[in-house]
């Protein structure tokens, strides 16, 4: 009888131990998932790592705190926001928002927000990309053209399916370019302006695989292609909106997986703006090169999908398309601190602008002749750092050979 009781106790102890191990493993997996999305999970609040520290040419060092309430506080309501300070422009920026869950099955949220911040001129932000997080964002270091905006927004997130995410947003915003710029229209010349805007965005990942879990679903396979479509309508008249224009943006990503350590990436993006669209809401082609005399003076950090030989503020367009090819070879070897991997790359951009004379105070070119660059990366040589070398050729090849060359370091970390 005694031995049977001991045997049962041993079984119970083993079950408890397995349960504890399972809880620890789940907590670790949840932490890694949150950290990969840019959060450090606390009890009732998730700290957002995107706002801790950054640097750009206008603000200098930009630092602050941000985050959102967690599911442990409420699964039906959330509050989010951030406050940052730029040491070069000596200005605080902030945002405060709240969300109300209307439907758990379809992850339907009604959100409101008030934001007083800066935004890179001629950049495109997709509503469905809001949780993209990078430990280090190299393009930010050299960006100099920003506009200040005060934006009041209301939006509706809704997943028709885990593979089809949508968001619709309506907002009003006051725009104040922080560079010498005047937008000339039939109604006059504007150095600052108000916009009233509606947006709708769709992200479709048709071949992702999910499995049901308690309280929802969990992605078990991240597949390609990933397709994003966004339509923007700016209104002249309602709520003091001053310009009427439309934008249509689309991007697609496809990865060809050859084996566990070798793959090919194809990225395509295109956009068009029609009507009275100011330069702040047009397009650049993701440039990432600073205007310095020598190759080593331009030595900085290569981006993930940026044109490394294209100089900042060199090109602007009201219609554009870009195509990028990258092939990742199998790493040469694996060690604790090094995993050297050769990556071949090539990028192409083409664009145009209907009325460039309407944008006064800034000198720029268009991409109507087609822009080309190619090169290679040697990634993760040591501690995640590597090197990138790209060369600019074709119609926009520059007279001085070294002005066409970009030598940079890369940084890649995988959780």
mmCIF file of C-alpha atoms in Angstrom:
data_model
loop_
_atom_site.group_PDB
_atom_site.id
_atom_site.type_symbol
_atom_site.label_atom_id
_atom_site.label_comp_id
_atom_site.label_asym_id
_atom_site.label_seq_id
_atom_site.Cartn_x
_atom_site.Cartn_y
_atom_site.Cartn_z
ATOM 1 C CA UNK A 1 0.000 0.000 0.000
ATOM 2 C CA UNK A 2 2.858 2.298 0.937
ATOM 3 C CA UNK A 3 4.695 1.668 -2.330
ATOM 4 C CA UNK A 4 1.558 2.395 -4.369
ATOM 5 C CA UNK A 5 1.135 5.778 -2.688
ATOM 6 C CA UNK A 6 4.762 6.632 -3.400
ATOM 7 C CA UNK A 7 4.306 5.603 -7.022
ATOM 8 C CA UNK A 8 1.266 7.857 -7.367
ATOM 9 C CA UNK A 9 3.170 10.725 -5.717
ATOM 10 C CA UNK A 10 6.005 10.274 -8.207
ATOM 11 C CA UNK A 11 3.528 10.396 -11.096
ATOM 12 C CA UNK A 12 1.908 13.518 -9.695
ATOM 13 C CA UNK A 13 5.316 15.156 -9.191
ATOM 14 C CA UNK A 14 6.206 14.330 -12.796
ATOM 15 C CA UNK A 15 2.918 15.808 -14.064
ATOM 16 C CA UNK A 16 3.480 18.986 -12.051
ATOM 17 C CA UNK A 17 7.024 19.271 -13.385
ATOM 18 C CA UNK A 18 5.841 18.878 -16.979
ATOM 19 C CA UNK A 19 3.110 21.461 -16.416
ATOM 20 C CA UNK A 20 5.633 23.922 -14.970
ATOM 21 C CA UNK A 21 7.990 23.347 -17.913
ATOM 22 C CA UNK A 22 5.098 23.923 -20.310
ATOM 23 C CA UNK A 23 4.183 27.209 -18.585
ATOM 24 C CA UNK A 24 7.820 28.375 -18.681
ATOM 25 C CA UNK A 25 8.112 27.464 -22.366
ATOM 26 C CA UNK A 26 4.885 29.356 -23.160
ATOM 27 C CA UNK A 27 6.069 32.430 -21.258
ATOM 28 C CA UNK A 28 9.397 32.338 -23.095
ATOM 29 C CA UNK A 29 7.670 31.948 -26.482
ATOM 30 C CA UNK A 30 5.276 34.821 -25.654
ATOM 31 C CA UNK A 31 8.194 37.046 -24.624
ATOM 32 C CA UNK A 32 10.127 36.306 -27.839
ATOM 33 C CA UNK A 33 6.986 36.936 -29.922
ATOM 34 C CA UNK A 34 6.331 40.266 -28.207
ATOM 35 C CA UNK A 35 9.994 41.278 -28.380
ATOM 36 C CA UNK A 36 10.089 40.436 -32.094
ATOM 37 C CA UNK A 37 7.101 42.775 -32.557
ATOM 38 C CA UNK A 38 8.930 45.537 -30.689
ATOM 39 C CA UNK A 39 7.402 45.141 -27.224
ATOM 40 C CA UNK A 40 8.700 44.326 -23.769
ATOM 41 C CA UNK A 41 5.673 42.817 -21.990
ATOM 42 C CA UNK A 42 5.025 44.048 -18.458
ATOM 43 C CA UNK A 43 2.052 43.058 -16.290
ATOM 44 C CA UNK A 44 -0.605 45.490 -17.534
ATOM 45 C CA UNK A 45 1.441 47.447 -20.054
ATOM 46 C CA UNK A 46 3.619 46.561 -23.060
ATOM 47 C CA UNK A 47 6.597 48.894 -23.481
ATOM 48 C CA UNK A 48 7.096 49.852 -27.149
ATOM 49 C CA UNK A 49 10.779 49.679 -28.159
ATOM 50 C CA UNK A 50 10.274 51.842 -31.267
ATOM 51 C CA UNK A 51 10.395 55.043 -29.222
ATOM 52 C CA UNK A 52 13.383 54.434 -26.932
ATOM 53 C CA UNK A 53 16.066 56.018 -29.117
ATOM 54 C CA UNK A 54 16.504 57.077 -32.758
ATOM 55 C CA UNK A 55 18.506 59.622 -34.711
ATOM 56 C CA UNK A 56 17.895 61.784 -37.778
ATOM 57 C CA UNK A 57 19.314 64.953 -39.301
ATOM 58 C CA UNK A 58 16.454 67.222 -38.174
ATOM 59 C CA UNK A 59 15.875 66.092 -34.579
ATOM 60 C CA UNK A 60 19.314 64.733 -33.799
ATOM 61 C CA UNK A 61 18.874 62.205 -31.012
ATOM 62 C CA UNK A 62 15.181 61.392 -30.557
ATOM 63 C CA UNK A 63 14.284 59.545 -27.382
ATOM 64 C CA UNK A 64 11.179 58.785 -25.365
ATOM 65 C CA UNK A 65 8.744 56.179 -24.102
ATOM 66 C CA UNK A 66 5.649 54.572 -25.528
ATOM 67 C CA UNK A 67 3.460 51.538 -25.277
ATOM 68 C CA UNK A 68 0.005 50.056 -25.032
ATOM 69 C CA UNK A 69 -2.090 48.413 -22.343
ATOM 70 C CA UNK A 70 -2.029 44.615 -22.396
ATOM 71 C CA UNK A 71 -4.721 41.936 -22.531
ATOM 72 C CA UNK A 72 -4.216 41.368 -18.792
ATOM 73 C CA UNK A 73 -5.753 44.778 -18.130
ATOM 74 C CA UNK A 74 -8.543 44.369 -20.674
ATOM 75 C CA UNK A 75 -9.201 42.325 -23.799
ATOM 76 C CA UNK A 76 -11.937 44.707 -24.930
ATOM 77 C CA UNK A 77 -10.285 48.091 -24.451
ATOM 78 C CA UNK A 78 -6.770 49.456 -24.919
ATOM 79 C CA UNK A 79 -4.930 52.742 -24.482
ATOM 80 C CA UNK A 80 -1.732 53.497 -26.375
ATOM 81 C CA UNK A 81 0.605 56.419 -26.855
ATOM 82 C CA UNK A 82 4.122 57.800 -26.742
ATOM 83 C CA UNK A 83 6.124 60.894 -25.877
ATOM 84 C CA UNK A 84 9.508 61.675 -27.441
ATOM 85 C CA UNK A 85 11.965 64.569 -27.396
ATOM 86 C CA UNK A 86 14.323 65.741 -30.156
ATOM 87 C CA UNK A 87 17.532 67.222 -28.799
ATOM 88 C CA UNK A 88 18.445 69.123 -31.988
ATOM 89 C CA UNK A 89 15.073 70.806 -32.622
ATOM 90 C CA UNK A 90 14.316 70.984 -28.860
ATOM 91 C CA UNK A 91 10.717 69.860 -29.369
ATOM 92 C CA UNK A 92 8.473 67.281 -27.719
ATOM 93 C CA UNK A 93 6.260 65.089 -29.916
ATOM 94 C CA UNK A 94 3.514 62.806 -28.712
ATOM 95 C CA UNK A 95 0.515 60.680 -29.534
ATOM 96 C CA UNK A 96 -2.382 59.367 -27.474
ATOM 97 C CA UNK A 97 -4.983 56.869 -28.627
ATOM 98 C CA UNK A 98 -7.554 54.337 -27.526
ATOM 99 C CA UNK A 99 -9.245 51.308 -29.038
ATOM 100 C CA UNK A 100 -12.486 49.419 -28.400
ATOM 101 C CA UNK A 101 -12.842 45.806 -29.539
ATOM 102 C CA UNK A 102 -16.139 45.300 -31.332
ATOM 103 C CA UNK A 103 -15.666 41.673 -32.407
ATOM 104 C CA UNK A 104 -13.107 39.171 -31.137
ATOM 105 C CA UNK A 105 -13.530 36.562 -33.894
ATOM 106 C CA UNK A 106 -12.602 39.039 -36.634
ATOM 107 C CA UNK A 107 -10.247 41.147 -34.491
ATOM 108 C CA UNK A 108 -12.444 44.218 -35.093
ATOM 109 C CA UNK A 109 -11.255 47.378 -33.327
ATOM 110 C CA UNK A 110 -12.534 50.954 -33.396
ATOM 111 C CA UNK A 111 -9.601 53.307 -32.750
ATOM 112 C CA UNK A 112 -9.180 57.040 -32.132
ATOM 113 C CA UNK A 113 -5.899 58.957 -31.900
ATOM 114 C CA UNK A 114 -4.409 62.424 -31.591
ATOM 115 C CA UNK A 115 -0.830 62.841 -32.864
ATOM 116 C CA UNK A 116 1.570 65.786 -32.838
ATOM 117 C CA UNK A 117 4.773 64.602 -34.544
ATOM 118 C CA UNK A 118 7.058 64.637 -37.584
ATOM 119 C CA UNK A 119 6.855 62.518 -40.734
ATOM 120 C CA UNK A 120 9.375 62.030 -43.541
ATOM 121 C CA UNK A 121 8.351 63.987 -46.650
ATOM 122 C CA UNK A 122 7.158 61.923 -49.634
ATOM 123 C CA UNK A 123 7.071 58.686 -47.633
ATOM 124 C CA UNK A 124 4.261 56.141 -47.902
ATOM 125 C CA UNK A 125 2.805 54.601 -44.745
ATOM 126 C CA UNK A 126 0.473 51.641 -45.172
ATOM 127 C CA UNK A 127 -2.170 51.335 -42.458
ATOM 128 C CA UNK A 128 -1.669 47.574 -42.287
ATOM 129 C CA UNK A 129 2.108 47.902 -41.665
ATOM 130 C CA UNK A 130 1.884 49.557 -38.267
ATOM 131 C CA UNK A 131 3.607 46.741 -36.357
ATOM 132 C CA UNK A 132 6.735 46.461 -38.474
ATOM 133 C CA UNK A 133 9.682 46.669 -36.076
ATOM 134 C CA UNK A 134 13.421 46.878 -36.730
ATOM 135 C CA UNK A 135 16.065 46.941 -34.013
ATOM 136 C CA UNK A 136 17.985 49.431 -36.121
ATOM 137 C CA UNK A 137 16.468 51.583 -38.885
ATOM 138 C CA UNK A 138 19.448 52.794 -40.964
ATOM 139 C CA UNK A 139 17.581 55.171 -43.312
ATOM 140 C CA UNK A 140 16.497 57.292 -40.353
ATOM 141 C CA UNK A 141 20.069 58.392 -39.670
ATOM 142 C CA UNK A 142 20.335 60.576 -42.773
ATOM 143 C CA UNK A 143 16.763 61.786 -43.400
ATOM 144 C CA UNK A 144 16.571 65.593 -43.399
ATOM 145 C CA UNK A 145 13.204 66.452 -45.056
ATOM 146 C CA UNK A 146 10.338 66.267 -42.577
ATOM 147 C CA UNK A 147 6.958 67.854 -42.144
ATOM 148 C CA UNK A 148 5.257 68.548 -38.837
ATOM 149 C CA UNK A 149 1.666 67.357 -38.533
ATOM 150 C CA UNK A 150 -1.122 67.557 -35.981
ATOM 151 C CA UNK A 151 -3.524 64.738 -36.825
ATOM 152 C CA UNK A 152 -6.888 63.656 -35.394
ATOM 153 C CA UNK A 153 -7.977 60.234 -36.635
ATOM 154 C CA UNK A 154 -10.621 57.539 -36.280
ATOM 155 C CA UNK A 155 -10.139 54.090 -37.797
ATOM 156 C CA UNK A 156 -11.698 50.640 -38.020
ATOM 157 C CA UNK A 157 -9.567 47.481 -38.126
ATOM 158 C CA UNK A 158 -11.254 44.297 -39.311
ATOM 159 C CA UNK A 159 -9.934 40.887 -40.370
ATOM 160 C CA UNK A 160 -12.319 39.246 -42.791
ATOM 161 C CA UNK A 161 -10.051 36.231 -42.419
ATOM 162 C CA UNK A 162 -6.672 35.806 -40.667
ATOM 163 C CA UNK A 163 -5.165 36.064 -44.168
ATOM 164 C CA UNK A 164 -7.078 39.223 -45.134
ATOM 165 C CA UNK A 165 -6.506 42.221 -42.837
ATOM 166 C CA UNK A 166 -8.139 45.574 -43.493
ATOM 167 C CA UNK A 167 -8.160 49.033 -41.962
ATOM 168 C CA UNK A 168 -10.211 52.108 -42.854
ATOM 169 C CA UNK A 169 -9.173 55.502 -41.522
ATOM 170 C CA UNK A 170 -10.564 59.027 -41.610
ATOM 171 C CA UNK A 171 -8.475 61.929 -40.349
ATOM 172 C CA UNK A 172 -7.847 65.659 -40.457
ATOM 173 C CA UNK A 173 -4.325 67.020 -40.326
ATOM 174 C CA UNK A 174 -2.419 70.289 -40.356
ATOM 175 C CA UNK A 175 0.810 70.090 -42.378
ATOM 176 C CA UNK A 176 3.838 72.353 -41.814
ATOM 177 C CA UNK A 177 6.887 71.403 -43.960
ATOM 178 C CA UNK A 178 10.163 71.826 -42.091
ATOM 179 C CA UNK A 179 12.085 72.744 -45.252
ATOM 180 C CA UNK A 180 11.916 75.487 -47.868
ATOM 181 C CA UNK A 181 8.804 74.541 -49.817
ATOM 182 C CA UNK A 182 5.844 76.249 -51.484
ATOM 183 C CA UNK A 183 3.025 74.353 -53.202
ATOM 184 C CA UNK A 184 1.469 76.327 -56.064
ATOM 185 C CA UNK A 185 -2.130 75.581 -57.112
ATOM 186 C CA UNK A 186 -4.936 77.387 -58.925
ATOM 187 C CA UNK A 187 -6.057 78.678 -55.510
ATOM 188 C CA UNK A 188 -2.694 80.227 -54.634
ATOM 189 C CA UNK A 189 0.674 79.374 -53.054
ATOM 190 C CA UNK A 190 0.799 77.385 -49.798
ATOM 191 C CA UNK A 191 3.658 76.966 -47.330
ATOM 192 C CA UNK A 192 1.395 75.092 -44.872
ATOM 193 C CA UNK A 193 -2.021 73.523 -45.360
ATOM 194 C CA UNK A 194 -4.861 71.456 -43.921
ATOM 195 C CA UNK A 195 -5.982 68.092 -45.283
ATOM 196 C CA UNK A 196 -9.094 65.998 -44.766
ATOM 197 C CA UNK A 197 -8.348 62.424 -45.761
ATOM 198 C CA UNK A 198 -9.941 58.972 -45.977
ATOM 199 C CA UNK A 199 -7.877 55.798 -46.439
ATOM 200 C CA UNK A 200 -8.585 52.125 -46.860
ATOM 201 C CA UNK A 201 -5.902 49.410 -46.866
ATOM 202 C CA UNK A 202 -5.966 45.645 -47.427
ATOM 203 C CA UNK A 203 -3.210 43.137 -46.626
ATOM 204 C CA UNK A 204 -3.700 39.694 -48.182
ATOM 205 C CA UNK A 205 -1.485 36.709 -47.367
ATOM 206 C CA UNK A 206 -3.383 33.957 -49.205
ATOM 207 C CA UNK A 207 -1.097 31.027 -48.335
ATOM 208 C CA UNK A 208 -0.365 31.633 -44.649
ATOM 209 C CA UNK A 209 -1.371 28.653 -42.506
ATOM 210 C CA UNK A 210 -3.156 29.034 -39.150
ATOM 211 C CA UNK A 211 -4.336 26.659 -36.476
ATOM 212 C CA UNK A 212 -7.134 27.302 -33.972
ATOM 213 C CA UNK A 213 -6.139 27.953 -30.373
ATOM 214 C CA UNK A 214 -8.030 29.092 -27.301
ATOM 215 C CA UNK A 215 -9.314 32.594 -27.947
ATOM 216 C CA UNK A 216 -8.371 32.758 -31.639
ATOM 217 C CA UNK A 217 -5.888 31.380 -34.146
ATOM 218 C CA UNK A 218 -2.101 31.099 -34.355
ATOM 219 C CA UNK A 219 0.030 31.373 -37.494
ATOM 220 C CA UNK A 220 2.017 28.172 -38.047
ATOM 221 C CA UNK A 221 3.479 28.960 -41.483
ATOM 222 C CA UNK A 222 4.425 32.324 -42.941
ATOM 223 C CA UNK A 223 3.969 31.996 -46.702
ATOM 224 C CA UNK A 224 4.147 34.184 -49.811
ATOM 225 C CA UNK A 225 3.114 36.257 -51.697
ATOM 226 C CA UNK A 226 2.058 39.104 -49.421
ATOM 227 C CA UNK A 227 -0.012 41.736 -51.215
ATOM 228 C CA UNK A 228 -0.946 45.194 -49.902
ATOM 229 C CA UNK A 229 -3.294 47.681 -51.565
ATOM 230 C CA UNK A 230 -4.119 51.153 -50.234
ATOM 231 C CA UNK A 231 -6.389 53.905 -51.564
ATOM 232 C CA UNK A 232 -6.231 57.502 -50.297
ATOM 233 C CA UNK A 233 -8.759 60.277 -50.953
ATOM 234 C CA UNK A 234 -8.112 63.856 -49.853
ATOM 235 C CA UNK A 235 -11.140 66.171 -49.867
ATOM 236 C CA UNK A 236 -11.342 69.863 -50.722
ATOM 237 C CA UNK A 237 -13.903 71.516 -48.458
ATOM 238 C CA UNK A 238 -15.049 69.175 -45.660
ATOM 239 C CA UNK A 239 -13.556 70.054 -42.251
ATOM 240 C CA UNK A 240 -11.348 72.762 -43.848
ATOM 241 C CA UNK A 241 -9.556 70.377 -46.201
ATOM 242 C CA UNK A 242 -7.761 72.456 -48.848
ATOM 243 C CA UNK A 243 -6.683 69.975 -51.555
ATOM 244 C CA UNK A 244 -8.455 67.337 -53.574
ATOM 245 C CA UNK A 245 -6.257 64.418 -54.632
ATOM 246 C CA UNK A 246 -6.262 60.629 -54.866
ATOM 247 C CA UNK A 247 -3.505 58.085 -54.345
ATOM 248 C CA UNK A 248 -3.373 54.375 -55.151
ATOM 249 C CA UNK A 249 -0.495 52.329 -53.687
ATOM 250 C CA UNK A 250 0.355 48.663 -54.091
ATOM 251 C CA UNK A 251 3.218 46.442 -52.991
ATOM 252 C CA UNK A 252 3.965 42.739 -53.255
ATOM 253 C CA UNK A 253 6.602 40.494 -51.703
ATOM 254 C CA UNK A 254 7.493 36.988 -52.785
ATOM 255 C CA UNK A 255 10.131 34.670 -51.318
ATOM 256 C CA UNK A 256 11.330 31.611 -53.229
ATOM 257 C CA UNK A 257 12.547 29.203 -50.544
ATOM 258 C CA UNK A 258 15.201 26.910 -52.031
ATOM 259 C CA UNK A 259 16.206 25.252 -48.739
ATOM 260 C CA UNK A 260 16.562 26.180 -45.077
ATOM 261 C CA UNK A 261 19.568 28.430 -45.723
ATOM 262 C CA UNK A 262 19.082 29.775 -49.241
ATOM 263 C CA UNK A 263 16.267 31.833 -50.733
ATOM 264 C CA UNK A 264 15.407 34.541 -53.252
ATOM 265 C CA UNK A 265 13.372 37.683 -52.536
ATOM 266 C CA UNK A 266 11.382 39.735 -55.033
ATOM 267 C CA UNK A 267 9.830 43.017 -53.903
ATOM 268 C CA UNK A 268 7.624 45.241 -56.048
ATOM 269 C CA UNK A 269 6.011 48.574 -55.149
ATOM 270 C CA UNK A 270 4.107 51.113 -57.213
ATOM 271 C CA UNK A 271 2.027 54.212 -56.594
ATOM 272 C CA UNK A 272 0.273 57.087 -58.346
ATOM 273 C CA UNK A 273 -1.053 60.426 -57.077
ATOM 274 C CA UNK A 274 -3.641 62.375 -59.085
ATOM 275 C CA UNK A 275 -4.854 65.909 -58.367
ATOM 276 C CA UNK A 276 -3.508 68.642 -56.083
ATOM 277 C CA UNK A 277 -1.072 66.512 -54.098
ATOM 278 C CA UNK A 278 1.747 68.437 -52.358
ATOM 279 C CA UNK A 279 5.317 67.112 -52.329
ATOM 280 C CA UNK A 280 4.924 65.989 -48.726
ATOM 281 C CA UNK A 281 2.399 63.398 -49.937
ATOM 282 C CA UNK A 282 4.121 62.286 -53.173
ATOM 283 C CA UNK A 283 6.845 59.639 -53.529
ATOM 284 C CA UNK A 284 10.547 59.168 -53.169
ATOM 285 C CA UNK A 285 12.169 55.847 -54.101
ATOM 286 C CA UNK A 286 13.631 54.905 -50.683
ATOM 287 C CA UNK A 287 17.034 56.640 -51.120
ATOM 288 C CA UNK A 288 19.779 55.937 -48.585
ATOM 289 C CA UNK A 289 22.897 57.855 -49.655
ATOM 290 C CA UNK A 290 24.202 61.107 -48.197
ATOM 291 C CA UNK A 291 25.730 63.917 -50.273
ATOM 292 C CA UNK A 292 29.431 63.716 -49.379
ATOM 293 C CA UNK A 293 32.555 63.938 -51.552
ATOM 294 C CA UNK A 294 34.190 60.534 -51.022
ATOM 295 C CA UNK A 295 33.086 56.926 -50.639
ATOM 296 C CA UNK A 296 34.324 56.702 -47.050
ATOM 297 C CA UNK A 297 32.582 59.960 -46.072
ATOM 298 C CA UNK A 298 29.345 58.360 -47.290
ATOM 299 C CA UNK A 299 30.055 55.146 -45.361
ATOM 300 C CA UNK A 300 26.976 54.430 -43.252
ATOM 301 C CA UNK A 301 24.425 51.633 -42.749
ATOM 302 C CA UNK A 302 22.676 49.839 -45.613
ATOM 303 C CA UNK A 303 18.898 49.496 -45.420
ATOM 304 C CA UNK A 304 16.790 46.437 -46.109
ATOM 305 C CA UNK A 305 15.014 47.633 -49.261
ATOM 306 C CA UNK A 306 16.509 51.069 -49.973
ATOM 307 C CA UNK A 307 18.529 52.355 -52.941
ATOM 308 C CA UNK A 308 22.005 52.649 -51.459
ATOM 309 C CA UNK A 309 23.518 54.769 -54.277
ATOM 310 C CA UNK A 310 20.531 57.151 -54.593
ATOM 311 C CA UNK A 311 21.063 60.423 -52.762
ATOM 312 C CA UNK A 312 18.488 61.786 -50.345
ATOM 313 C CA UNK A 313 16.118 64.354 -51.918
ATOM 314 C CA UNK A 314 17.524 63.611 -55.416
ATOM 315 C CA UNK A 315 14.270 62.274 -56.934
ATOM 316 C CA UNK A 316 10.564 62.845 -56.334
ATOM 317 C CA UNK A 317 7.609 61.501 -58.330
ATOM 318 C CA UNK A 318 3.825 61.535 -58.476
ATOM 319 C CA UNK A 319 3.911 58.087 -60.103
ATOM 320 C CA UNK A 320 6.589 55.449 -59.582
ATOM 321 C CA UNK A 321 7.423 51.743 -59.579
ATOM 322 C CA UNK A 322 10.340 49.874 -58.043
ATOM 323 C CA UNK A 323 11.496 46.278 -58.340
ATOM 324 C CA UNK A 324 14.120 44.647 -56.150
ATOM 325 C CA UNK A 325 15.825 41.261 -56.490
ATOM 326 C CA UNK A 326 17.900 39.613 -53.757
ATOM 327 C CA UNK A 327 19.383 36.130 -53.691
ATOM 328 C CA UNK A 328 20.688 34.769 -50.367
ATOM 329 C CA UNK A 329 23.290 31.995 -50.737
ATOM 330 C CA UNK A 330 23.927 29.362 -48.100
ATOM 331 C CA UNK A 331 26.245 30.714 -45.362
ATOM 332 C CA UNK A 332 29.910 29.791 -45.815
ATOM 333 C CA UNK A 333 30.103 28.420 -42.267
ATOM 334 C CA UNK A 334 28.443 28.672 -38.847
ATOM 335 C CA UNK A 335 30.083 29.726 -35.588
ATOM 336 C CA UNK A 336 28.980 31.324 -32.335
ATOM 337 C CA UNK A 337 29.651 34.885 -33.509
ATOM 338 C CA UNK A 338 29.787 34.579 -37.283
ATOM 339 C CA UNK A 339 27.658 33.227 -40.130
ATOM 340 C CA UNK A 340 28.977 34.850 -43.343
ATOM 341 C CA UNK A 341 26.393 34.888 -46.115
ATOM 342 C CA UNK A 342 26.711 36.247 -49.653
ATOM 343 C CA UNK A 343 23.695 38.144 -51.031
ATOM 344 C CA UNK A 344 23.453 39.293 -54.657
ATOM 345 C CA UNK A 345 21.106 42.223 -55.279
ATOM 346 C CA UNK A 346 19.737 44.402 -58.052
ATOM 347 C CA UNK A 347 17.223 47.277 -57.917
ATOM 348 C CA UNK A 348 15.283 49.232 -60.537
ATOM 349 C CA UNK A 349 13.092 52.341 -60.178
ATOM 350 C CA UNK A 350 11.107 54.362 -62.689
ATOM 351 C CA UNK A 351 8.812 57.347 -62.162
ATOM 352 C CA UNK A 352 7.649 60.733 -63.409
ATOM 353 C CA UNK A 353 5.966 63.957 -62.334
ATOM 354 C CA UNK A 354 3.302 65.814 -64.293
ATOM 355 C CA UNK A 355 3.872 69.369 -63.021
ATOM 356 C CA UNK A 356 7.225 69.672 -61.199
ATOM 357 C CA UNK A 357 7.089 73.485 -61.447
ATOM 358 C CA UNK A 358 4.255 73.503 -58.864
ATOM 359 C CA UNK A 359 6.754 72.495 -56.158
ATOM 360 C CA UNK A 360 8.882 75.549 -55.427
ATOM 361 C CA UNK A 361 11.868 75.962 -53.113
ATOM 362 C CA UNK A 362 13.346 72.505 -53.681
ATOM 363 C CA UNK A 363 15.404 71.191 -56.606
ATOM 364 C CA UNK A 364 14.945 67.581 -57.675
ATOM 365 C CA UNK A 365 15.001 65.200 -60.631
ATOM 366 C CA UNK A 366 12.477 62.616 -61.855
ATOM 367 C CA UNK A 367 12.948 58.915 -62.563
ATOM 368 C CA UNK A 368 11.540 58.881 -66.090
ATOM 369 C CA UNK A 369 14.718 57.357 -67.593
ATOM 370 C CA UNK A 370 14.859 54.462 -65.142
ATOM 371 C CA UNK A 371 17.307 54.080 -62.243
ATOM 372 C CA UNK A 372 19.518 50.999 -61.801
ATOM 373 C CA UNK A 373 21.888 49.745 -59.124
ATOM 374 C CA UNK A 374 23.391 46.325 -58.422
ATOM 375 C CA UNK A 375 25.834 44.874 -55.958
ATOM 376 C CA UNK A 376 26.300 42.403 -53.143
ATOM 377 C CA UNK A 377 26.275 42.042 -49.382
ATOM 378 C CA UNK A 378 28.445 39.925 -47.110
ATOM 379 C CA UNK A 379 26.198 39.690 -44.069
ATOM 380 C CA UNK A 380 26.833 38.535 -40.494
ATOM 381 C CA UNK A 381 30.612 38.524 -40.731
ATOM 382 C CA UNK A 382 30.799 39.058 -36.965
ATOM 383 C CA UNK A 383 28.173 39.819 -34.286
ATOM 384 C CA UNK A 384 25.535 40.433 -36.986
ATOM 385 C CA UNK A 385 27.631 43.047 -38.826
ATOM 386 C CA UNK A 386 28.584 42.758 -42.501
ATOM 387 C CA UNK A 387 29.429 44.832 -45.576
ATOM 388 C CA UNK A 388 27.477 46.058 -48.610
ATOM 389 C CA UNK A 389 28.819 47.311 -51.966
ATOM 390 C CA UNK A 390 26.490 48.677 -54.672
ATOM 391 C CA UNK A 391 27.073 50.433 -57.992
ATOM 392 C CA UNK A 392 24.843 52.911 -59.837
ATOM 393 C CA UNK A 393 24.650 52.558 -63.633
ATOM 394 C CA UNK A 394 22.386 53.310 -66.581
ATOM 395 C CA UNK A 395 20.745 56.635 -67.428
ATOM 396 C CA UNK A 396 21.500 58.236 -64.043
ATOM 397 C CA UNK A 397 25.151 57.173 -63.914
ATOM 398 C CA UNK A 398 27.223 60.104 -62.573
ATOM 399 C CA UNK A 399 30.375 61.500 -64.273
ATOM 400 C CA UNK A 400 32.672 60.766 -61.309
ATOM 401 C CA UNK A 401 33.038 56.989 -60.901
ATOM 402 C CA UNK A 402 33.276 57.036 -57.120
ATOM 403 C CA UNK A 403 29.998 59.006 -56.856
ATOM 404 C CA UNK A 404 28.257 55.884 -58.223
ATOM 405 C CA UNK A 405 29.663 53.568 -55.539
ATOM 406 C CA UNK A 406 28.164 52.969 -52.091
ATOM 407 C CA UNK A 407 30.179 51.035 -49.508
ATOM 408 C CA UNK A 408 28.278 50.438 -46.252
ATOM 409 C CA UNK A 409 27.980 48.047 -43.385
ATOM 410 C CA UNK A 410 24.941 45.859 -42.753
ATOM 411 C CA UNK A 411 23.385 44.639 -39.545
ATOM 412 C CA UNK A 412 21.220 41.529 -39.340
ATOM 413 C CA UNK A 413 19.879 39.831 -36.217
ATOM 414 C CA UNK A 414 17.480 36.884 -36.169
ATOM 415 C CA UNK A 415 15.537 35.978 -33.040
#
